[in-house]
Coordinates of C-alpha atoms in Angstrom, one line a residue:
M1 CA 4.8 153.0 325.5
A2 CA 1.8 151.1 324.0
D3 CA -1.3 152.2 322.1
V4 CA -4.6 150.7 323.3
G5 CA -6.8 149.1 320.7
D6 CA -10.3 147.7 321.0
S7 CA -11.3 145.9 324.2
K8 CA -14.4 144.3 325.4
A9 CA -17.1 146.8 326.1
C10 CA -18.3 147.2 329.7
N11 CA -20.3 149.4 332.0
F12 CA -19.5 150.9 335.4
H13 CA -20.8 147.8 337.3
D14 CA -18.3 145.6 335.5
M15 CA -15.3 147.7 336.7
E16 CA -15.5 146.5 340.3
L17 CA -16.1 149.9 341.7
D18 CA -17.1 150.7 345.3
D19 CA -20.9 150.8 345.8
R20 CA -20.6 154.4 347.0
I21 CA -19.0 155.5 343.8
L22 CA -21.7 153.6 341.8
K23 CA -24.4 155.4 343.8
A24 CA -22.8 158.8 343.1
I25 CA -22.6 157.9 339.4
A26 CA -26.3 156.8 339.4
K27 CA -27.2 160.2 341.1
L28 CA -25.4 162.0 338.2
R29 CA -27.6 159.9 335.8
W30 CA -24.6 158.5 333.9
T31 CA -26.1 155.3 332.4
E32 CA -22.9 154.1 330.8
P33 CA -19.2 155.2 330.5
T34 CA -18.0 157.2 327.6
L35 CA -15.4 155.7 325.4
I36 CA -12.4 157.3 327.1
Q37 CA -13.8 156.2 330.5
E38 CA -14.4 152.7 329.4
K39 CA -10.8 152.4 328.2
A40 CA -8.9 154.4 330.9
I41 CA -10.5 153.4 334.2
P42 CA -9.4 149.7 334.1
L43 CA -5.9 150.7 333.1
L44 CA -5.6 153.2 335.9
L45 CA -7.0 150.8 338.5
E46 CA -4.2 148.4 337.4
G47 CA -1.7 151.1 338.5
K48 CA -0.4 152.1 335.0
D49 CA 0.8 155.5 334.0
V50 CA -1.6 156.8 331.3
L51 CA -1.6 159.6 328.8
L52 CA -5.3 160.3 328.0
R53 CA -5.9 161.9 324.6
A54 CA -9.6 162.6 323.8
R55 CA -11.6 165.4 322.4
T56 CA -13.1 168.1 324.6
G57 CA -16.3 167.1 326.3
S58 CA -15.6 163.3 326.2
G59 CA -15.5 162.8 330.0
K60 CA -11.7 162.9 330.7
T61 CA -12.2 164.3 334.2
A62 CA -14.3 161.4 335.4
A63 CA -11.9 159.0 333.6
F64 CA -9.1 159.9 336.1
A65 CA -11.3 160.9 339.0
I66 CA -13.1 157.6 339.5
P67 CA -10.0 155.4 339.7
V68 CA -8.3 157.9 342.0
I69 CA -11.2 157.8 344.4
Q70 CA -11.5 154.0 344.2
K71 CA -7.8 153.5 345.1
I72 CA -8.0 156.0 348.0
L73 CA -11.0 154.0 349.3
N74 CA -9.0 150.8 349.0
Y75 CA -6.1 152.4 350.9
K76 CA -8.4 153.6 353.7
Q77 CA -9.3 150.0 354.6
V78 CA -5.7 149.4 355.9
A79 CA -4.5 153.0 356.5
K80 CA -3.1 153.9 360.0
E81 CA -2.8 157.6 359.4
Q82 CA -4.4 160.4 357.3
V83 CA -2.1 161.7 354.4
V84 CA -2.4 163.5 351.1
K85 CA -2.6 160.8 348.4
A86 CA -3.4 162.7 345.2
L87 CA -2.2 166.0 343.6
V88 CA -4.2 167.3 340.6
L89 CA -2.7 170.2 338.6
A90 CA -4.6 172.3 336.1
P91 CA -3.6 175.4 334.2
S92 CA -6.5 177.7 335.2
K93 CA -8.4 178.5 338.3
E94 CA -11.7 177.9 336.5
L95 CA -10.7 174.4 335.6
C96 CA -9.5 173.7 339.1
Q97 CA -12.9 174.7 340.4
Q98 CA -14.6 172.5 337.8
I99 CA -12.4 169.5 338.7
H100 CA -13.1 170.1 342.4
K101 CA -16.9 170.1 341.7
N102 CA -16.6 166.8 339.8
F103 CA -14.7 165.2 342.6
L104 CA -17.3 166.4 345.1
E105 CA -20.1 164.9 343.0
L106 CA -18.3 161.5 342.7
T107 CA -17.5 161.4 346.5
D108 CA -21.1 162.4 347.5
K109 CA -21.7 159.1 349.2
C110 CA -18.2 158.8 350.7
C111 CA -17.3 162.4 351.5
R112 CA -16.3 161.5 355.1
E113 CA -13.8 159.0 353.8
V114 CA -12.4 160.9 350.8
R115 CA -11.9 164.7 351.3
C116 CA -10.9 167.0 348.5
V117 CA -9.8 170.7 348.5
D118 CA -9.2 173.3 345.9
I119 CA -6.3 175.7 346.8
S120 CA -6.1 177.5 343.4
P121 CA -7.7 180.9 344.6
Q122 CA -5.1 183.6 344.9
V123 CA -5.5 184.4 348.6
D124 CA -2.9 184.5 351.4
L125 CA -1.1 181.2 351.9
S126 CA -1.8 181.5 355.6
S127 CA -5.5 181.5 355.1
Q128 CA -5.3 178.1 353.2
R129 CA -2.9 176.6 355.7
P130 CA -5.8 175.2 357.9
L131 CA -7.2 173.3 354.9
L132 CA -3.9 171.6 354.3
I133 CA -3.1 170.9 358.0
E134 CA -6.2 168.6 358.0
L135 CA -4.4 166.5 355.3
P136 CA -7.1 166.2 352.7
D137 CA -6.9 163.1 350.5
I138 CA -6.9 165.1 347.2
V139 CA -5.4 168.5 346.6
I140 CA -6.3 170.5 343.4
A141 CA -4.2 173.5 342.4
T142 CA -2.5 175.4 339.6
P143 CA 1.2 174.6 339.3
S144 CA 2.3 178.0 340.7
R145 CA -0.1 177.7 343.7
A146 CA 1.0 174.1 344.5
L147 CA 4.6 175.2 344.4
A148 CA 4.1 178.1 346.7
H149 CA 2.5 175.8 349.4
L150 CA 5.2 173.2 348.9
K151 CA 8.0 175.8 349.4
S152 CA 6.3 177.1 352.6
Q153 CA 5.9 173.5 353.8
N154 CA 2.1 173.9 354.1
L155 CA 1.9 170.9 351.8
V156 CA 4.4 168.0 352.2
L157 CA 4.1 165.1 349.7
K158 CA 7.6 163.5 349.8
H159 CA 6.5 160.4 351.5
S160 CA 2.7 160.2 351.0
L161 CA 1.8 161.0 347.4
E162 CA 0.4 158.2 345.3
F163 CA -1.1 160.0 342.3
L164 CA -0.1 163.0 340.2
V165 CA -2.7 164.2 337.7
I166 CA -2.1 167.0 335.1
D167 CA -5.2 168.0 333.3
E168 CA -5.2 170.0 330.0
A169 CA -1.5 169.1 329.8
D170 CA -1.0 170.8 326.4
L171 CA -1.7 174.2 328.1
I172 CA 0.8 173.7 330.9
F173 CA 3.8 174.9 328.9
S174 CA 2.0 177.4 326.8
F175 CA 0.7 179.1 330.0
G176 CA 4.4 179.4 331.2
Y177 CA 4.3 176.7 333.8
E178 CA 7.3 174.6 332.6
D179 CA 9.6 175.8 335.4
E180 CA 6.9 175.4 338.1
V181 CA 6.1 171.9 337.0
K182 CA 9.7 170.8 337.1
E183 CA 10.1 172.3 340.5
V184 CA 6.9 170.7 341.9
I185 CA 8.2 167.3 340.8
S186 CA 11.3 167.8 342.9
F187 CA 9.1 167.9 346.0
L188 CA 7.4 164.5 345.1
P189 CA 8.5 161.0 345.9
A190 CA 10.5 159.0 343.4
V191 CA 7.6 156.6 342.7
Y192 CA 4.0 157.6 342.0
Q193 CA 1.3 156.9 339.5
A194 CA 1.0 159.7 336.9
I195 CA -1.9 160.7 334.6
L196 CA -1.8 163.3 331.8
A197 CA -5.1 164.3 330.2
S198 CA -5.1 166.4 327.1
A199 CA -7.3 167.1 324.0
T200 CA -4.2 167.2 321.7
L201 CA -0.8 165.5 321.5
S202 CA 1.3 168.6 320.9
D203 CA 5.1 168.8 321.2
D204 CA 4.6 170.3 324.7
V205 CA 2.6 167.2 325.8
V206 CA 5.4 165.0 324.5
N207 CA 8.0 167.0 326.5
L208 CA 5.8 166.8 329.6
K209 CA 5.2 163.1 329.2
K210 CA 9.0 162.5 329.3
L211 CA 9.2 164.6 332.4
V212 CA 6.3 163.0 334.3
L213 CA 5.4 159.6 333.0
H214 CA 7.3 156.3 333.3
N215 CA 6.7 153.7 330.6
P216 CA 3.1 155.0 330.1
V217 CA 0.2 153.6 328.1
T218 CA -0.9 156.2 325.5
L219 CA -4.6 156.0 325.2
K220 CA -5.3 157.7 321.9
L221 CA -8.9 157.1 320.8
E222 CA -9.6 156.9 317.1
E223 CA -12.1 159.7 317.0
P224 CA -12.3 163.2 315.6
E225 CA -11.2 166.1 317.8
L226 CA -14.8 167.6 317.6
A227 CA -18.2 166.0 317.6
P228 CA -19.3 164.5 314.3
A229 CA -21.0 166.5 311.6
S230 CA -24.4 165.0 312.5
Q231 CA -24.1 166.6 315.9
L232 CA -22.0 169.7 315.3
T233 CA -22.6 171.9 312.3
H234 CA -19.9 174.3 311.1
Y235 CA -21.0 177.5 309.3
H236 CA -19.0 180.3 307.7
L237 CA -20.3 183.7 306.7
A238 CA -18.2 186.0 304.6
A239 CA -18.0 189.4 306.4
E240 CA -15.5 192.2 306.4
E241 CA -14.8 194.1 309.6
D242 CA -17.3 196.8 308.9
D243 CA -20.1 194.3 308.4
K244 CA -19.5 191.9 311.3
A245 CA -21.2 194.0 313.9
A246 CA -24.2 194.7 311.7
I247 CA -24.7 191.0 310.9
L248 CA -24.4 190.0 314.6
Y249 CA -27.0 192.7 315.5
A250 CA -29.4 191.4 312.9
L251 CA -28.9 187.8 313.8
L252 CA -29.7 188.5 317.5
K253 CA -32.5 190.9 317.0
L254 CA -34.3 188.8 314.3
H255 CA -34.0 185.7 316.6
L256 CA -32.0 183.8 314.0
V257 CA -29.6 182.7 316.8
R258 CA -31.5 181.0 319.7
G259 CA -30.3 179.4 322.8
K260 CA -27.2 179.9 325.0
T261 CA -24.4 181.4 323.0
I262 CA -20.7 182.1 323.4
I263 CA -19.3 184.9 321.2
F264 CA -15.5 184.6 320.9
V265 CA -13.2 187.5 320.0
N266 CA -9.4 187.7 319.9
S267 CA -8.6 190.4 322.5
V268 CA -9.9 191.8 325.8
D269 CA -10.6 195.2 324.3
R270 CA -12.8 193.6 321.7
C271 CA -14.8 192.0 324.5
Y272 CA -15.8 195.3 325.9
K273 CA -16.2 197.0 322.5
L274 CA -18.7 194.3 321.5
K275 CA -20.5 194.4 324.8
L276 CA -20.9 198.2 324.7
Y277 CA -22.1 197.9 321.1
L278 CA -24.8 195.4 321.9
E279 CA -25.7 197.3 325.0
Q280 CA -27.0 200.1 322.8
F281 CA -29.6 197.8 321.4
K282 CA -30.6 196.4 324.8
I283 CA -29.0 193.0 324.2
P284 CA -27.8 191.9 327.6
T285 CA -24.4 190.2 327.7
C286 CA -21.5 189.7 330.1
V287 CA -17.7 189.5 329.4
L288 CA -15.2 186.8 330.4
N289 CA -11.5 187.5 330.1
S290 CA -8.2 187.2 331.9
E291 CA -8.3 190.6 333.6
L292 CA -11.4 190.0 335.7
P293 CA -11.0 188.6 339.3
A294 CA -11.0 184.8 339.4
N295 CA -14.1 184.6 341.6
V296 CA -16.0 186.9 339.2
R297 CA -15.1 184.7 336.3
C298 CA -16.2 181.6 338.1
H299 CA -19.4 183.2 339.2
S300 CA -20.1 184.4 335.6
V301 CA -19.7 180.9 334.2
H302 CA -21.9 179.5 337.0
Q303 CA -24.7 182.0 336.3
F304 CA -24.4 181.3 332.5
N305 CA -24.8 177.6 333.2
Q306 CA -27.8 178.3 335.5
G307 CA -29.5 180.2 332.6
I308 CA -29.6 183.6 334.3
Y309 CA -28.2 185.1 331.0
D310 CA -27.7 183.6 327.6
I311 CA -24.8 185.4 325.9
I312 CA -21.1 185.5 327.0
I313 CA -18.5 187.4 325.1
A314 CA -15.1 185.7 325.7
S315 CA -11.6 186.5 324.7
D316 CA -9.4 183.5 323.6
E317 CA -6.6 182.1 325.6
K318 CA -4.1 183.4 323.0
A319 CA -4.7 186.8 324.5
L320 CA -2.9 185.5 327.6
E321 CA 0.4 184.9 325.9
E322 CA 3.1 187.6 325.7
S323 CA 3.6 187.1 322.0
Y324 CA 2.2 185.1 319.2
S325 CA 3.9 184.2 315.9
G326 CA 0.7 183.4 313.9
P327 CA -0.3 185.2 310.7
L328 CA -2.5 187.7 312.5
A329 CA -0.2 188.4 315.4
G330 CA -0.3 191.9 316.8
K331 CA 1.9 194.0 319.2
K332 CA 2.8 192.7 322.6
S333 CA 0.4 193.8 325.3
K334 CA 1.7 195.8 328.2
R335 CA -1.3 195.0 330.4
K336 CA -0.9 192.6 333.3
K337 CA -2.8 189.4 332.6
D338 CA -3.8 186.4 334.7
K339 CA -2.0 183.4 333.1
E340 CA -4.1 181.2 335.3
S341 CA -7.2 182.1 333.4
G342 CA -8.4 180.3 330.3
V343 CA -11.6 180.9 328.4
S344 CA -11.9 178.7 325.3
R345 CA -10.1 175.9 327.2
G346 CA -11.1 173.9 330.2
I347 CA -14.2 175.8 331.4
D348 CA -17.3 173.6 331.6
F349 CA -19.9 175.7 329.8
Q350 CA -23.1 173.7 329.9
F351 CA -25.8 173.3 327.3
V352 CA -24.3 175.8 324.8
S353 CA -26.3 175.8 321.6
N354 CA -24.1 178.1 319.6
V355 CA -20.5 179.3 319.3
I356 CA -20.0 182.4 317.2
N357 CA -16.5 183.3 316.1
F358 CA -16.8 187.1 315.7
D359 CA -13.0 187.0 315.2
F360 CA -11.8 183.9 313.5
P361 CA -9.3 182.0 315.8
L362 CA -5.6 182.4 315.3
D363 CA -4.8 178.7 314.9
V364 CA -6.4 175.2 314.5
H365 CA -6.2 174.3 318.2
S366 CA -8.0 177.4 319.3
Y367 CA -10.8 176.6 316.8
V368 CA -11.1 173.1 318.1
H369 CA -11.4 174.2 321.7
R370 CA -13.8 177.0 320.9
A371 CA -16.1 174.8 318.9
G372 CA -15.7 172.2 321.6
R373 CA -17.8 174.3 324.0
T374 CA -20.9 173.2 322.2
A375 CA -22.3 169.8 321.1
R376 CA -21.0 168.2 324.3
G377 CA -22.3 164.8 325.3
N378 CA -25.2 164.0 323.1
N379 CA -26.4 167.6 322.6
Q380 CA -26.6 169.3 319.2
G381 CA -24.7 172.5 318.5
T382 CA -23.6 174.9 315.8
A383 CA -20.4 176.9 315.3
L384 CA -20.7 180.0 313.1
S385 CA -17.6 181.9 312.0
F386 CA -17.5 185.4 310.5
V387 CA -14.6 185.2 308.0
S388 CA -13.0 188.3 306.3
V389 CA -10.8 188.0 303.3
R390 CA -7.6 188.1 305.3
E391 CA -9.0 185.4 307.6
R392 CA -9.8 183.1 304.8
P393 CA -6.4 181.2 304.8
L394 CA -6.9 180.5 308.5
M395 CA -10.3 178.9 307.8
E396 CA -8.8 176.8 305.1
Q397 CA -6.1 175.5 307.5
V398 CA -8.8 174.6 310.0
E399 CA -10.9 172.9 307.4
N400 CA -8.0 170.8 306.0
H401 CA -7.1 169.7 309.5
L402 CA -10.6 168.8 310.7
K403 CA -11.6 167.0 307.5
Q404 CA -9.1 164.3 308.3
G405 CA -11.4 163.0 311.0
Y406 CA -14.5 163.0 308.7
S407 CA -15.4 160.5 306.1
D408 CA -17.3 163.0 304.0
D409 CA -15.1 164.5 301.2
G410 CA -17.2 167.6 300.9
S411 CA -16.7 171.0 302.5
L412 CA -16.8 171.0 306.3
F413 CA -17.9 174.6 306.6
K414 CA -21.4 175.2 305.2
K415 CA -22.2 178.6 303.8
Y416 CA -24.6 180.5 306.1
E417 CA -27.3 181.9 303.8
F418 CA -27.6 185.5 304.7
K419 CA -28.4 188.3 302.3
M420 CA -26.9 191.5 303.6
E421 CA -29.0 193.6 301.2
E422 CA -32.2 192.4 303.0
V423 CA -31.1 193.9 306.2
E424 CA -29.6 197.1 304.8
G425 CA -31.6 199.1 307.3
F426 CA -29.6 197.5 310.2
R427 CA -26.4 198.7 308.7
Y428 CA -27.1 202.4 309.2
R429 CA -28.0 201.8 312.9
S430 CA -25.0 199.6 313.3
K431 CA -22.4 202.0 311.9
D432 CA -23.4 204.8 314.3
A433 CA -23.5 202.4 317.3
W434 CA -20.1 200.8 316.4
R435 CA -18.4 204.2 316.0
A436 CA -19.8 205.4 319.3
V437 CA -17.7 202.8 321.1
T438 CA -14.4 204.6 321.2
R439 CA -11.1 203.6 322.8
I440 CA -11.9 205.9 325.7
A441 CA -15.3 204.3 326.2
V442 CA -13.7 200.8 326.2
R443 CA -11.1 201.9 328.7
E444 CA -13.6 203.4 331.0
A445 CA -15.9 200.4 330.8
R446 CA -13.0 198.1 331.8
L447 CA -12.1 200.1 334.8
K448 CA -15.7 200.5 335.8
E449 CA -16.5 196.8 335.7
I450 CA -13.4 195.7 337.5
K451 CA -14.1 198.3 340.3
Q452 CA -17.7 197.2 340.4
E453 CA -16.9 193.5 340.7
I454 CA -14.2 194.1 343.3
F455 CA -16.7 196.0 345.4
N456 CA -19.3 193.2 345.0
S457 CA -16.9 190.4 345.9
E458 CA -14.9 192.0 348.7
K459 CA -17.0 194.7 350.5
L460 CA -20.2 192.6 350.5
K461 CA -18.6 189.2 351.0
S462 CA -19.9 188.7 354.6
Y463 CA -23.4 189.9 353.5
F464 CA -23.6 187.4 350.7
V465 CA -22.5 184.6 352.9
D466 CA -25.5 185.3 355.1
N467 CA -27.8 186.0 352.2
P468 CA -27.0 183.4 349.4
R469 CA -30.2 184.3 347.5
D470 CA -29.1 187.8 347.1
F471 CA -25.7 186.6 345.8
Q472 CA -27.6 184.6 343.1
V473 CA -29.3 187.8 342.0
L474 CA -25.9 189.5 341.5
R475 CA -25.7 189.9 337.7
H476 CA -22.6 190.1 335.5
D477 CA -24.5 191.4 332.5
K478 CA -25.3 194.9 333.9
A479 CA -25.1 197.8 331.5
L480 CA -21.8 199.7 331.7
H481 CA -23.3 203.0 330.3
T482 CA -20.0 204.5 329.1
V483 CA -21.7 205.1 325.7
K484 CA -24.7 207.3 325.3
L485 CA -27.8 205.1 325.1
Q486 CA -30.8 205.8 322.8
P487 CA -33.9 204.0 324.0
H488 CA -35.5 203.8 320.5
L489 CA -32.7 201.5 319.3
A490 CA -33.9 198.7 321.6
D491 CA -36.9 198.1 319.2
V492 CA -36.7 197.0 315.6
P493 CA -39.3 198.8 313.5
D494 CA -41.4 196.6 311.2
Y495 CA -40.0 198.2 308.1
L496 CA -36.5 197.0 308.9
V497 CA -37.6 193.3 309.1
P498 CA -37.2 191.4 305.8
H499 CA -40.5 190.2 304.5
S500 CA -39.4 186.5 304.7
L501 CA -38.5 186.9 308.4
K502 CA -41.5 188.9 309.7
R503 CA -43.2 185.8 311.0
L504 CA -40.0 184.6 312.8
A505 CA -39.5 188.1 314.3
G506 CA -43.1 188.3 315.5
V507 CA -44.3 190.8 312.9
S508 CA -47.5 190.2 311.0
N509 CA -47.3 189.9 307.2
K510 CA -51.1 190.6 306.8
R511 CA -52.0 193.8 305.1
K512 CA -55.0 195.8 306.2
R513 CA -58.0 195.0 304.0
P514 CA -59.2 198.0 302.0
F515 CA -62.6 199.4 302.6
S516 CA -65.1 197.7 300.3
R517 CA -68.4 199.1 299.1
G518 CA -71.6 197.6 297.7
T519 CA -71.7 194.6 300.1
T520 CA -74.3 194.0 302.7
G521 CA -73.6 195.8 305.9
N522 CA -71.4 198.5 304.3
I523 CA -72.4 202.1 304.4
S524 CA -73.1 203.7 301.1
K525 CA -71.2 206.7 299.9
T526 CA -74.1 209.2 300.5
K527 CA -74.9 207.8 303.9
A528 CA -71.3 208.0 304.9
R529 CA -71.3 211.7 304.1
Y530 CA -74.4 212.1 306.1
E531 CA -73.0 210.3 309.1
A532 CA -69.8 212.4 308.9
K533 CA -71.8 215.6 308.9
R534 CA -74.0 214.5 311.7
N535 CA -71.1 213.5 313.9
N536 CA -69.3 216.8 313.2
P537 CA -70.9 219.5 315.4
L538 CA -69.5 222.3 313.1
L539 CA -71.3 220.8 310.1
S540 CA -74.5 219.8 311.8
M541 CA -75.1 223.1 313.7
E542 CA -78.2 225.0 312.6
F543 CA -78.5 228.8 313.0
S544 CA -81.8 230.8 313.6
G545 CA -82.7 234.5 314.1
F546 CA -80.7 235.9 311.3
K547 CA -83.3 235.8 308.5
K548 CA -83.4 238.7 306.1
K549 CA -86.4 241.0 306.4
K550 CA -88.7 241.1 303.4
K551 CA -89.0 244.5 301.6
S552 CA -92.3 246.1 302.0

């Protein structure tokens, strides 16, 4: 094993890549490789096993996709038969779809020569068999799905595989894929080039490295796990459980939070409780969790990326695990969950301006991957965490861990200046709305949305194939209406808006000028009375014929 130090900087044209790959890169408007791409691509083109460790959003997918495509194109020049050359494993269906999309973009100019398929969707094996019979060059799947096809002999790799890629390697074991990965390896040839990509170097990654890699190069870049403080700003706001909902309501309604936002909670029930709460104030949101169908989750992320709606409420990947030994661990859940779904990890949310931790994450790695959804590439972002007294130790753990990557010795978390007494009026509305979301309402909302989405995705599948525009109109932020809605709550009266925020909220600060007298053009007091009398028919009416007779 060797650590890679500094090497001579280069760009994509210096890497001796095929012109078709360079044209695809130019179409994506990538002007120069990221640091991980600059270091990893030459090593992979040399045929080395590599462990990639770089922070979320640093371009790890392209770092392994480009050399895989290049080596397949080289093989095609002398190949006599079509075979499967690369197997890419990822822990979630959403991540598989994202990787597939990236491969399609990079093979845009050579799609006839290099074919790629994603077999992660949970459909009948027989329906995916035709895709594998054509022997695509690259197969993308979750470990359990790949194993199912290998056992059924729809996929045979014993004599053809050249590349094995495992993305988000630190989640493979935590999602319960240890046995599946070991069994998949038994179906592979003795010699192949292996690539592990991960945002962290946990003990699980070390164990997986011993299982998969042979004398690897460990490419660990000297950079913080998250974007620098100049790009990603971390805020904390002290809030107990009773105040969190009121603060969130005020932040959204007063437009203090702008841009695309992901709100993280620690359980699926909290997703729906928060959605139903915001729904009462006509704040449209959609939920993303492990219990929704895979195609619904993917479609929700796609529409969020397209800007159709701006707020997603997501449950963390810790909710997928059967048990958790952290300081805030709860009871084991009896609900059936999809272990192939991850939210704070792997999914490519695009152009996210804000991450709000409504519930503070249960450990350091969860915070890293939550905050990593924003400030991607060269974009700016903010991460705002609501922190109660019992969550304070967790925040201190996160801060101590992250400050190791920053040169500034000061506090990483900046205090979000928010005076609760100035929005006291919001609290009264909030309490009633929060109490209205009962456990029964949450349960009914979950059942209603799942039934609704299953109907949309299955019963109308053929219709949406013929009418793709109608499919785009399909919204995932529809109101669930399991809580009684009061229309007047959608508006914020002027008296609730703090004086300092009236201009930001679109409320005028100007007071009506009092009526002034004695100036030119103003009506005098006497004339005003006369005008009022003349304009009032009851006062201006004259009576005749009722004169008293004079005494003779």
